[in-house]
C-alpha cells in the first residue's frame, strides 16, 4: 500500500510564480500537490493554465498574514487524510513602496507576519503531521533569497537586513513597533529581515529536529526570477527594467519554469537530502549550471540569534 501511494506536498503561494511552477513540476513527477493559496479562484485558473492534471492537486485556503487562518488551513488539511511528506514554504509579499506598515489581524507588521510568522507557525505544527507520515524521505523546504545576505553581491544593496537584538519582537511587535529590530519602518528591509528569519528558521528546525525525526530541512535561492508578480507593488518602470537588467547585465535571470524545477528537485531528488543546507545555483546563471551548498549570511548562521528568533516567534504565534 505504502509503495503505491502518491507522495503529498503542501506548497504555500502556489497561485503564481515560483510556487506555481514548483507545483507543476512536482505534479509532473507524480506527487499529489496541496496548493495552499489565499485566492482559490486564481489558484484554480493558474493550475489549469500551466496544464496540471485535475487528479494531481487540490487547492486549500490559507492567508499567511493571519495566524488563525494558518491554524484553520492545518485543520482543513487534516480532513484530507493524506500523510504529509513535504512542505514548501514559498508564499511571500514584497511591498517596497508603502509608507506605513500594514497589520495582520493580530496587529503584527504584515510582511514579516506573512513571510515569516505564518510559516513559522505552520512548520512548527505540521512537523507533527510530517512525523506521522510513514515515508522514509520527508522534507521541509523554505524559500530564501540572495538579498538576505550582504556578503553576496545581490545582497549588498541598501537597506541591508538587520534583526538587531530582535527588540521589536521582544516588545510584542504591535503598534507602534513595526520592525524586528524595533527601529523605524522600512518596507524593503522588512522583506529582507523576513527572509533572514526564513533561513534562520530552517537552520533551527535542522538543529532541533533533524536527528530525532530524520526530516530533511533545507532552504534555497532559486536565482533571480525577475518577472514573477512578486514585484507587482514596485514602480511600473522597475518592473520593466529589472528583468532586462538581470537578463542582460548581471546574467542572474532565471525563468519561473526553471525556478519551479529547482524547488521540485530540492523537494524530491536524492542529491538534495542534506539537512541544514542552503542550496544555490549562483548569481550568474549558466546553462545547466550545477547547484552547491552556499554559506548563509552571518546573521542567518548565528545560532544565538536563531534561538532568540525561535523563542520570540513562538511567543508571538502563541506557541510558547
Ligand atoms: P509571487 O509570484 O508574487 O508569488 C507569491 C505567492 O505568495 C503568490 O501565490 C501569492 O498569492 C502568495 N501569497 C502572498 N501573500 C499571501 C498570503 N497572505 N497568504 C497566502 N499566500 C500569499 O512571488 P515569487 O517571486 O514566485 O516568490 C515566491 C518565493 O520565492 C518567495 O518566498 C520569494 O521570497 C522567493 N524568491 C523569489 C525570487 C524572485 O526573484 N522572484 C528570488 C529569490 C527568492 P496571490 O497569487 O494571491 O498574490
PDB file of C-alpha atoms in Angstrom, residues 85-318:
ATOM      1  CA  UNK A  85       5.651  14.051   3.039  1.00  0.00           C
ATOM      2  CA  UNK A  86       6.905  17.523   2.159  1.00  0.00           C
ATOM      3  CA  UNK A  87       6.124  21.142   2.962  1.00  0.00           C
ATOM      4  CA  UNK A  88       7.316  24.048   0.824  1.00  0.00           C
ATOM      5  CA  UNK A  89       7.128  27.481   2.484  1.00  0.00           C
ATOM      6  CA  UNK A  90       7.120  29.694  -0.571  1.00  0.00           C
ATOM      7  CA  UNK A  91       4.478  32.432  -0.265  1.00  0.00           C
ATOM      8  CA  UNK A  92       5.724  35.966   0.260  1.00  0.00           C
ATOM      9  CA  UNK A  93       4.814  39.593  -0.146  1.00  0.00           C
ATOM     10  CA  UNK A  94       7.126  42.449  -1.060  1.00  0.00           C
ATOM     11  CA  UNK A  95       5.681  45.941  -0.621  1.00  0.00           C
ATOM     12  CA  UNK A  96       8.581  48.309  -1.334  1.00  0.00           C
ATOM     13  CA  UNK A  97       6.532  51.484  -1.780  1.00  0.00           C
ATOM     14  CA  UNK A  98       4.278  51.594   1.274  1.00  0.00           C
ATOM     15  CA  UNK A  99       4.968  54.401   3.736  1.00  0.00           C
ATOM     16  CA  UNK A 100       3.150  52.982   6.756  1.00  0.00           C
ATOM     17  CA  UNK A 101       3.147  49.394   7.942  1.00  0.00           C
ATOM     18  CA  UNK A 102       0.158  47.183   7.175  1.00  0.00           C
ATOM     19  CA  UNK A 103      -1.038  44.985  10.033  1.00  0.00           C
ATOM     20  CA  UNK A 104      -2.203  41.394  10.436  1.00  0.00           C
ATOM     21  CA  UNK A 105      -5.432  40.753  12.395  1.00  0.00           C
ATOM     22  CA  UNK A 106      -3.184  40.179  15.432  1.00  0.00           C
ATOM     23  CA  UNK A 107      -1.723  43.677  14.947  1.00  0.00           C
ATOM     24  CA  UNK A 108       1.702  42.469  13.757  1.00  0.00           C
ATOM     25  CA  UNK A 109       3.534  44.048  10.793  1.00  0.00           C
ATOM     26  CA  UNK A 110       2.191  42.258   7.720  1.00  0.00           C
ATOM     27  CA  UNK A 111       5.308  41.477   5.626  1.00  0.00           C
ATOM     28  CA  UNK A 112       7.059  39.702   8.480  1.00  0.00           C
ATOM     29  CA  UNK A 113       3.811  38.001   9.517  1.00  0.00           C
ATOM     30  CA  UNK A 114       3.136  36.660   6.011  1.00  0.00           C
ATOM     31  CA  UNK A 115       6.669  35.662   5.081  1.00  0.00           C
ATOM     32  CA  UNK A 116       7.952  34.506   8.461  1.00  0.00           C
ATOM     33  CA  UNK A 117       5.496  34.182  11.385  1.00  0.00           C
ATOM     34  CA  UNK A 118       2.768  32.414   9.366  1.00  0.00           C
ATOM     35  CA  UNK A 119       5.289  29.939   8.004  1.00  0.00           C
ATOM     36  CA  UNK A 120       6.949  29.523  11.405  1.00  0.00           C
ATOM     37  CA  UNK A 121       3.610  28.517  12.918  1.00  0.00           C
ATOM     38  CA  UNK A 122       2.900  26.202  10.016  1.00  0.00           C
ATOM     39  CA  UNK A 123       6.301  24.455  10.186  1.00  0.00           C
ATOM     40  CA  UNK A 124       6.102  24.040  13.927  1.00  0.00           C
ATOM     41  CA  UNK A 125       2.616  22.475  13.913  1.00  0.00           C
ATOM     42  CA  UNK A 126       2.966  20.499  10.684  1.00  0.00           C
ATOM     43  CA  UNK A 127       6.167  18.927  11.959  1.00  0.00           C
ATOM     44  CA  UNK A 128       3.783  16.653  13.874  1.00  0.00           C
ATOM     45  CA  UNK A 129       1.895  15.762  10.668  1.00  0.00           C
ATOM     46  CA  UNK A 130       5.159  15.025   8.954  1.00  0.00           C
ATOM     47  CA  UNK A 131       6.390  12.830  11.805  1.00  0.00           C
ATOM     48  CA  UNK A 132       3.268  10.707  11.325  1.00  0.00           C
ATOM     49  CA  UNK A 133       3.908  10.085   7.613  1.00  0.00           C
ATOM     50  CA  UNK A 134       5.264   6.573   7.000  1.00  0.00           C
ATOM     51  CA  UNK A 135       7.604   7.824   4.235  1.00  0.00           C
ATOM     52  CA  UNK A 136      11.328   7.456   4.825  1.00  0.00           C
ATOM     53  CA  UNK A 137      12.326  10.622   2.997  1.00  0.00           C
ATOM     54  CA  UNK A 138      10.464  13.694   4.291  1.00  0.00           C
ATOM     55  CA  UNK A 139      11.451  17.276   3.645  1.00  0.00           C
ATOM     56  CA  UNK A 140      10.631  20.823   4.715  1.00  0.00           C
ATOM     57  CA  UNK A 141      11.849  23.489   2.318  1.00  0.00           C
ATOM     58  CA  UNK A 142      11.774  27.244   2.937  1.00  0.00           C
ATOM     59  CA  UNK A 143      12.449  29.704   0.119  1.00  0.00           C
ATOM     60  CA  UNK A 144      15.382  32.001   0.789  1.00  0.00           C
ATOM     61  CA  UNK A 145      16.852  34.731  -1.346  1.00  0.00           C
ATOM     62  CA  UNK A 146      20.196  36.312  -2.108  1.00  0.00           C
ATOM     63  CA  UNK A 147      19.021  39.614  -0.621  1.00  0.00           C
ATOM     64  CA  UNK A 148      19.135  38.012   2.840  1.00  0.00           C
ATOM     65  CA  UNK A 149      22.926  38.007   2.527  1.00  0.00           C
ATOM     66  CA  UNK A 150      25.055  41.199   2.427  1.00  0.00           C
ATOM     67  CA  UNK A 151      28.143  39.001   1.784  1.00  0.00           C
ATOM     68  CA  UNK A 152      26.749  38.336  -1.716  1.00  0.00           C
ATOM     69  CA  UNK A 153      26.718  40.924  -4.497  1.00  0.00           C
ATOM     70  CA  UNK A 154      22.914  40.775  -4.772  1.00  0.00           C
ATOM     71  CA  UNK A 155      22.630  41.366  -1.033  1.00  0.00           C
ATOM     72  CA  UNK A 156      24.774  44.485  -0.819  1.00  0.00           C
ATOM     73  CA  UNK A 157      22.136  46.967  -1.971  1.00  0.00           C
ATOM     74  CA  UNK A 158      20.782  49.000   0.970  1.00  0.00           C
ATOM     75  CA  UNK A 159      18.788  48.791   3.119  1.00  0.00           C
ATOM     76  CA  UNK A 160      20.521  45.713   4.465  1.00  0.00           C
ATOM     77  CA  UNK A 161      18.697  43.220   6.633  1.00  0.00           C
ATOM     78  CA  UNK A 162      19.389  43.536  10.338  1.00  0.00           C
ATOM     79  CA  UNK A 163      17.447  41.799  13.088  1.00  0.00           C
ATOM     80  CA  UNK A 164      19.493  43.630  15.733  1.00  0.00           C
ATOM     81  CA  UNK A 165      18.724  42.136  19.117  1.00  0.00           C
ATOM     82  CA  UNK A 166      15.121  41.447  17.958  1.00  0.00           C
ATOM     83  CA  UNK A 167      13.912  44.173  20.315  1.00  0.00           C
ATOM     84  CA  UNK A 168      10.792  44.745  18.181  1.00  0.00           C
ATOM     85  CA  UNK A 169       9.783  41.092  18.547  1.00  0.00           C
ATOM     86  CA  UNK A 170      10.569  41.227  22.278  1.00  0.00           C
ATOM     87  CA  UNK A 171       8.348  44.330  22.625  1.00  0.00           C
ATOM     88  CA  UNK A 172       5.360  42.427  21.188  1.00  0.00           C
ATOM     89  CA  UNK A 173       5.633  43.535  17.503  1.00  0.00           C
ATOM     90  CA  UNK A 174       2.405  45.552  17.702  1.00  0.00           C
ATOM     91  CA  UNK A 175       1.892  49.264  17.164  1.00  0.00           C
ATOM     92  CA  UNK A 176       3.973  51.400  17.470  1.00  0.00           C
ATOM     93  CA  UNK A 177       6.531  48.645  16.736  1.00  0.00           C
ATOM     94  CA  UNK A 178       6.821  47.644  13.094  1.00  0.00           C
ATOM     95  CA  UNK A 179      10.325  46.224  12.600  1.00  0.00           C
ATOM     96  CA  UNK A 180      12.008  43.175  14.149  1.00  0.00           C
ATOM     97  CA  UNK A 181      14.859  45.356  15.438  1.00  0.00           C
ATOM     98  CA  UNK A 182      12.333  47.837  16.853  1.00  0.00           C
ATOM     99  CA  UNK A 183      13.587  50.663  14.618  1.00  0.00           C
ATOM    100  CA  UNK A 184      11.843  52.889  12.031  1.00  0.00           C
ATOM    101  CA  UNK A 185       9.602  51.212   9.433  1.00  0.00           C
ATOM    102  CA  UNK A 186      11.393  50.396   6.153  1.00  0.00           C
ATOM    103  CA  UNK A 187       9.320  48.123   3.883  1.00  0.00           C
ATOM    104  CA  UNK A 188      12.238  46.769   1.815  1.00  0.00           C
ATOM    105  CA  UNK A 189      14.181  45.959   4.961  1.00  0.00           C
ATOM    106  CA  UNK A 190      11.094  44.277   6.423  1.00  0.00           C
ATOM    107  CA  UNK A 191      11.117  41.879   3.429  1.00  0.00           C
ATOM    108  CA  UNK A 192      14.847  41.185   3.771  1.00  0.00           C
ATOM    109  CA  UNK A 193      14.546  40.704   7.552  1.00  0.00           C
ATOM    110  CA  UNK A 194      11.727  38.219   6.952  1.00  0.00           C
ATOM    111  CA  UNK A 195      13.968  36.246   4.581  1.00  0.00           C
ATOM    112  CA  UNK A 196      16.759  36.162   7.197  1.00  0.00           C
ATOM    113  CA  UNK A 197      14.147  34.694   9.565  1.00  0.00           C
ATOM    114  CA  UNK A 198      13.210  32.114   6.910  1.00  0.00           C
ATOM    115  CA  UNK A 199      16.812  30.886   6.702  1.00  0.00           C
ATOM    116  CA  UNK A 200      17.274  31.025  10.493  1.00  0.00           C
ATOM    117  CA  UNK A 201      14.044  29.018  10.921  1.00  0.00           C
ATOM    118  CA  UNK A 202      15.297  26.341   8.553  1.00  0.00           C
ATOM    119  CA  UNK A 203      18.598  26.108  10.425  1.00  0.00           C
ATOM    120  CA  UNK A 204      16.880  25.984  13.830  1.00  0.00           C
ATOM    121  CA  UNK A 205      14.482  23.278  12.604  1.00  0.00           C
ATOM    122  CA  UNK A 206      17.521  21.322  11.473  1.00  0.00           C
ATOM    123  CA  UNK A 207      19.345  21.807  14.783  1.00  0.00           C
ATOM    124  CA  UNK A 208      16.316  20.920  16.876  1.00  0.00           C
ATOM    125  CA  UNK A 209      14.583  18.190  14.917  1.00  0.00           C
ATOM    126  CA  UNK A 210      16.688  16.591  12.199  1.00  0.00           C
ATOM    127  CA  UNK A 211      18.344  13.964  14.354  1.00  0.00           C
ATOM    128  CA  UNK A 212      15.194  12.948  16.227  1.00  0.00           C
ATOM    129  CA  UNK A 213      12.838  12.932  13.216  1.00  0.00           C
ATOM    130  CA  UNK A 214      15.055  12.183  10.192  1.00  0.00           C
ATOM    131  CA  UNK A 215      13.281  15.015   8.351  1.00  0.00           C
ATOM    132  CA  UNK A 216      15.439  16.971   5.908  1.00  0.00           C
ATOM    133  CA  UNK A 217      15.244  20.747   6.413  1.00  0.00           C
ATOM    134  CA  UNK A 218      16.566  22.895   3.580  1.00  0.00           C
ATOM    135  CA  UNK A 219      16.384  26.312   2.008  1.00  0.00           C
ATOM    136  CA  UNK A 220      17.308  27.568  -1.438  1.00  0.00           C
ATOM    137  CA  UNK A 221      17.908  30.578  -3.595  1.00  0.00           C
ATOM    138  CA  UNK A 222      16.395  29.585  -6.943  1.00  0.00           C
ATOM    139  CA  UNK A 223      18.001  32.513  -8.838  1.00  0.00           C
ATOM    140  CA  UNK A 224      16.617  35.907  -9.737  1.00  0.00           C
ATOM    141  CA  UNK A 225      13.131  35.207 -11.071  1.00  0.00           C
ATOM    142  CA  UNK A 226      12.803  38.821 -12.114  1.00  0.00           C
ATOM    143  CA  UNK A 227       9.449  38.584 -13.876  1.00  0.00           C
ATOM    144  CA  UNK A 228       7.249  36.994 -11.201  1.00  0.00           C
ATOM    145  CA  UNK A 229       4.393  39.039  -9.734  1.00  0.00           C
ATOM    146  CA  UNK A 230       6.494  39.467  -6.554  1.00  0.00           C
ATOM    147  CA  UNK A 231       7.459  42.856  -7.929  1.00  0.00           C
ATOM    148  CA  UNK A 232       3.866  43.912  -8.694  1.00  0.00           C
ATOM    149  CA  UNK A 233       3.927  46.527  -5.953  1.00  0.00           C
ATOM    150  CA  UNK A 234       7.040  48.214  -7.325  1.00  0.00           C
ATOM    151  CA  UNK A 235       7.162  51.162  -9.766  1.00  0.00           C
ATOM    152  CA  UNK A 236       5.968  50.076 -13.260  1.00  0.00           C
ATOM    153  CA  UNK A 237       9.285  51.233 -14.715  1.00  0.00           C
ATOM    154  CA  UNK A 238      11.191  48.999 -12.276  1.00  0.00           C
ATOM    155  CA  UNK A 239       9.040  46.053 -13.342  1.00  0.00           C
ATOM    156  CA  UNK A 240      10.117  46.659 -16.953  1.00  0.00           C
ATOM    157  CA  UNK A 241      13.794  47.340 -16.396  1.00  0.00           C
ATOM    158  CA  UNK A 242      14.560  44.775 -13.673  1.00  0.00           C
ATOM    159  CA  UNK A 243      14.086  41.606 -15.815  1.00  0.00           C
ATOM    160  CA  UNK A 244      16.044  43.203 -18.686  1.00  0.00           C
ATOM    161  CA  UNK A 245      18.847  44.163 -16.293  1.00  0.00           C
ATOM    162  CA  UNK A 246      19.004  40.659 -14.792  1.00  0.00           C
ATOM    163  CA  UNK A 247      18.963  39.034 -18.240  1.00  0.00           C
ATOM    164  CA  UNK A 248      21.462  41.283 -19.975  1.00  0.00           C
ATOM    165  CA  UNK A 249      23.706  42.846 -17.344  1.00  0.00           C
ATOM    166  CA  UNK A 250      24.010  40.612 -14.291  1.00  0.00           C
ATOM    167  CA  UNK A 251      23.117  37.329 -16.011  1.00  0.00           C
ATOM    168  CA  UNK A 252      21.188  36.404 -12.864  1.00  0.00           C
ATOM    169  CA  UNK A 253      17.808  35.892 -14.552  1.00  0.00           C
ATOM    170  CA  UNK A 254      16.035  32.572 -14.128  1.00  0.00           C
ATOM    171  CA  UNK A 255      12.679  31.698 -15.691  1.00  0.00           C
ATOM    172  CA  UNK A 256       9.726  30.822 -13.463  1.00  0.00           C
ATOM    173  CA  UNK A 257       9.715  27.358 -15.017  1.00  0.00           C
ATOM    174  CA  UNK A 258      13.381  26.727 -14.137  1.00  0.00           C
ATOM    175  CA  UNK A 259      12.955  28.147 -10.602  1.00  0.00           C
ATOM    176  CA  UNK A 260       9.990  25.777 -10.113  1.00  0.00           C
ATOM    177  CA  UNK A 261      12.095  22.837 -11.328  1.00  0.00           C
ATOM    178  CA  UNK A 262      14.801  23.769  -8.826  1.00  0.00           C
ATOM    179  CA  UNK A 263      12.337  23.814  -5.938  1.00  0.00           C
ATOM    180  CA  UNK A 264      10.952  20.454  -7.086  1.00  0.00           C
ATOM    181  CA  UNK A 265      14.457  18.993  -7.196  1.00  0.00           C
ATOM    182  CA  UNK A 266      15.179  20.174  -3.640  1.00  0.00           C
ATOM    183  CA  UNK A 267      11.896  18.554  -2.526  1.00  0.00           C
ATOM    184  CA  UNK A 268      12.283  15.278  -4.351  1.00  0.00           C
ATOM    185  CA  UNK A 269      15.746  14.440  -5.679  1.00  0.00           C
ATOM    186  CA  UNK A 270      18.183  12.278  -3.701  1.00  0.00           C
ATOM    187  CA  UNK A 271      21.092  14.687  -4.169  1.00  0.00           C
ATOM    188  CA  UNK A 272      19.268  17.342  -2.107  1.00  0.00           C
ATOM    189  CA  UNK A 273      18.814  15.235   1.000  1.00  0.00           C
ATOM    190  CA  UNK A 274      21.406  17.091   3.065  1.00  0.00           C
ATOM    191  CA  UNK A 275      19.583  18.604   6.040  1.00  0.00           C
ATOM    192  CA  UNK A 276      20.551  22.125   7.106  1.00  0.00           C
ATOM    193  CA  UNK A 277      21.743  23.015   3.598  1.00  0.00           C
ATOM    194  CA  UNK A 278      21.046  26.240   1.726  1.00  0.00           C
ATOM    195  CA  UNK A 279      21.148  25.470  -2.000  1.00  0.00           C
ATOM    196  CA  UNK A 280      22.146  27.908  -4.683  1.00  0.00           C
ATOM    197  CA  UNK A 281      22.930  27.879  -8.385  1.00  0.00           C
ATOM    198  CA  UNK A 282      24.981  31.048  -8.056  1.00  0.00           C
ATOM    199  CA  UNK A 283      24.169  34.541  -9.191  1.00  0.00           C
ATOM    200  CA  UNK A 284      25.238  34.224 -12.791  1.00  0.00           C
ATOM    201  CA  UNK A 285      23.110  31.571 -14.358  1.00  0.00           C
ATOM    202  CA  UNK A 286      24.981  29.351 -16.740  1.00  0.00           C
ATOM    203  CA  UNK A 287      23.035  26.905 -18.839  1.00  0.00           C
ATOM    204  CA  UNK A 288      22.887  23.586 -16.976  1.00  0.00           C
ATOM    205  CA  UNK A 289      24.587  25.321 -14.023  1.00  0.00           C
ATOM    206  CA  UNK A 290      25.077  22.992 -11.091  1.00  0.00           C
ATOM    207  CA  UNK A 291      23.884  23.574  -7.579  1.00  0.00           C
ATOM    208  CA  UNK A 292      26.023  23.840  -4.468  1.00  0.00           C
ATOM    209  CA  UNK A 293      25.557  24.322  -0.745  1.00  0.00           C
ATOM    210  CA  UNK A 294      26.093  28.003  -0.077  1.00  0.00           C
ATOM    211  CA  UNK A 295      27.199  29.674   3.125  1.00  0.00           C
ATOM    212  CA  UNK A 296      24.342  31.739   4.542  1.00  0.00           C
ATOM    213  CA  UNK A 297      24.754  35.282   5.872  1.00  0.00           C
ATOM    214  CA  UNK A 298      26.493  35.930   9.211  1.00  0.00           C
ATOM    215  CA  UNK A 299      23.105  36.718  10.843  1.00  0.00           C
ATOM    216  CA  UNK A 300      21.458  33.638   9.373  1.00  0.00           C
ATOM    217  CA  UNK A 301      24.224  31.365  10.713  1.00  0.00           C
ATOM    218  CA  UNK A 302      24.246  32.958  14.170  1.00  0.00           C
ATOM    219  CA  UNK A 303      22.944  30.198  16.456  1.00  0.00           C
ATOM    220  CA  UNK A 304      22.330  32.539  19.381  1.00  0.00           C
ATOM    221  CA  UNK A 305      20.226  34.796  17.151  1.00  0.00           C
ATOM    222  CA  UNK A 306      18.467  31.713  15.843  1.00  0.00           C
ATOM    223  CA  UNK A 307      17.479  30.659  19.344  1.00  0.00           C
ATOM    224  CA  UNK A 308      16.233  34.119  20.266  1.00  0.00           C
ATOM    225  CA  UNK A 309      14.299  34.367  16.978  1.00  0.00           C
ATOM    226  CA  UNK A 310      12.779  30.942  17.676  1.00  0.00           C
ATOM    227  CA  UNK A 311      11.702  31.734  21.237  1.00  0.00           C
ATOM    228  CA  UNK A 312      10.267  35.158  20.401  1.00  0.00           C
ATOM    229  CA  UNK A 313       8.498  33.901  17.255  1.00  0.00           C
ATOM    230  CA  UNK A 314       6.976  31.035  19.248  1.00  0.00           C
ATOM    231  CA  UNK A 315       5.656  33.570  21.748  1.00  0.00           C
ATOM    232  CA  UNK A 316       4.212  35.815  19.020  1.00  0.00           C
ATOM    233  CA  UNK A 317       2.387  32.929  17.309  1.00  0.00           C
ATOM    234  CA  UNK A 318       1.048  31.653  20.626  1.00  0.00           C
TER     235      UNK A 318
END
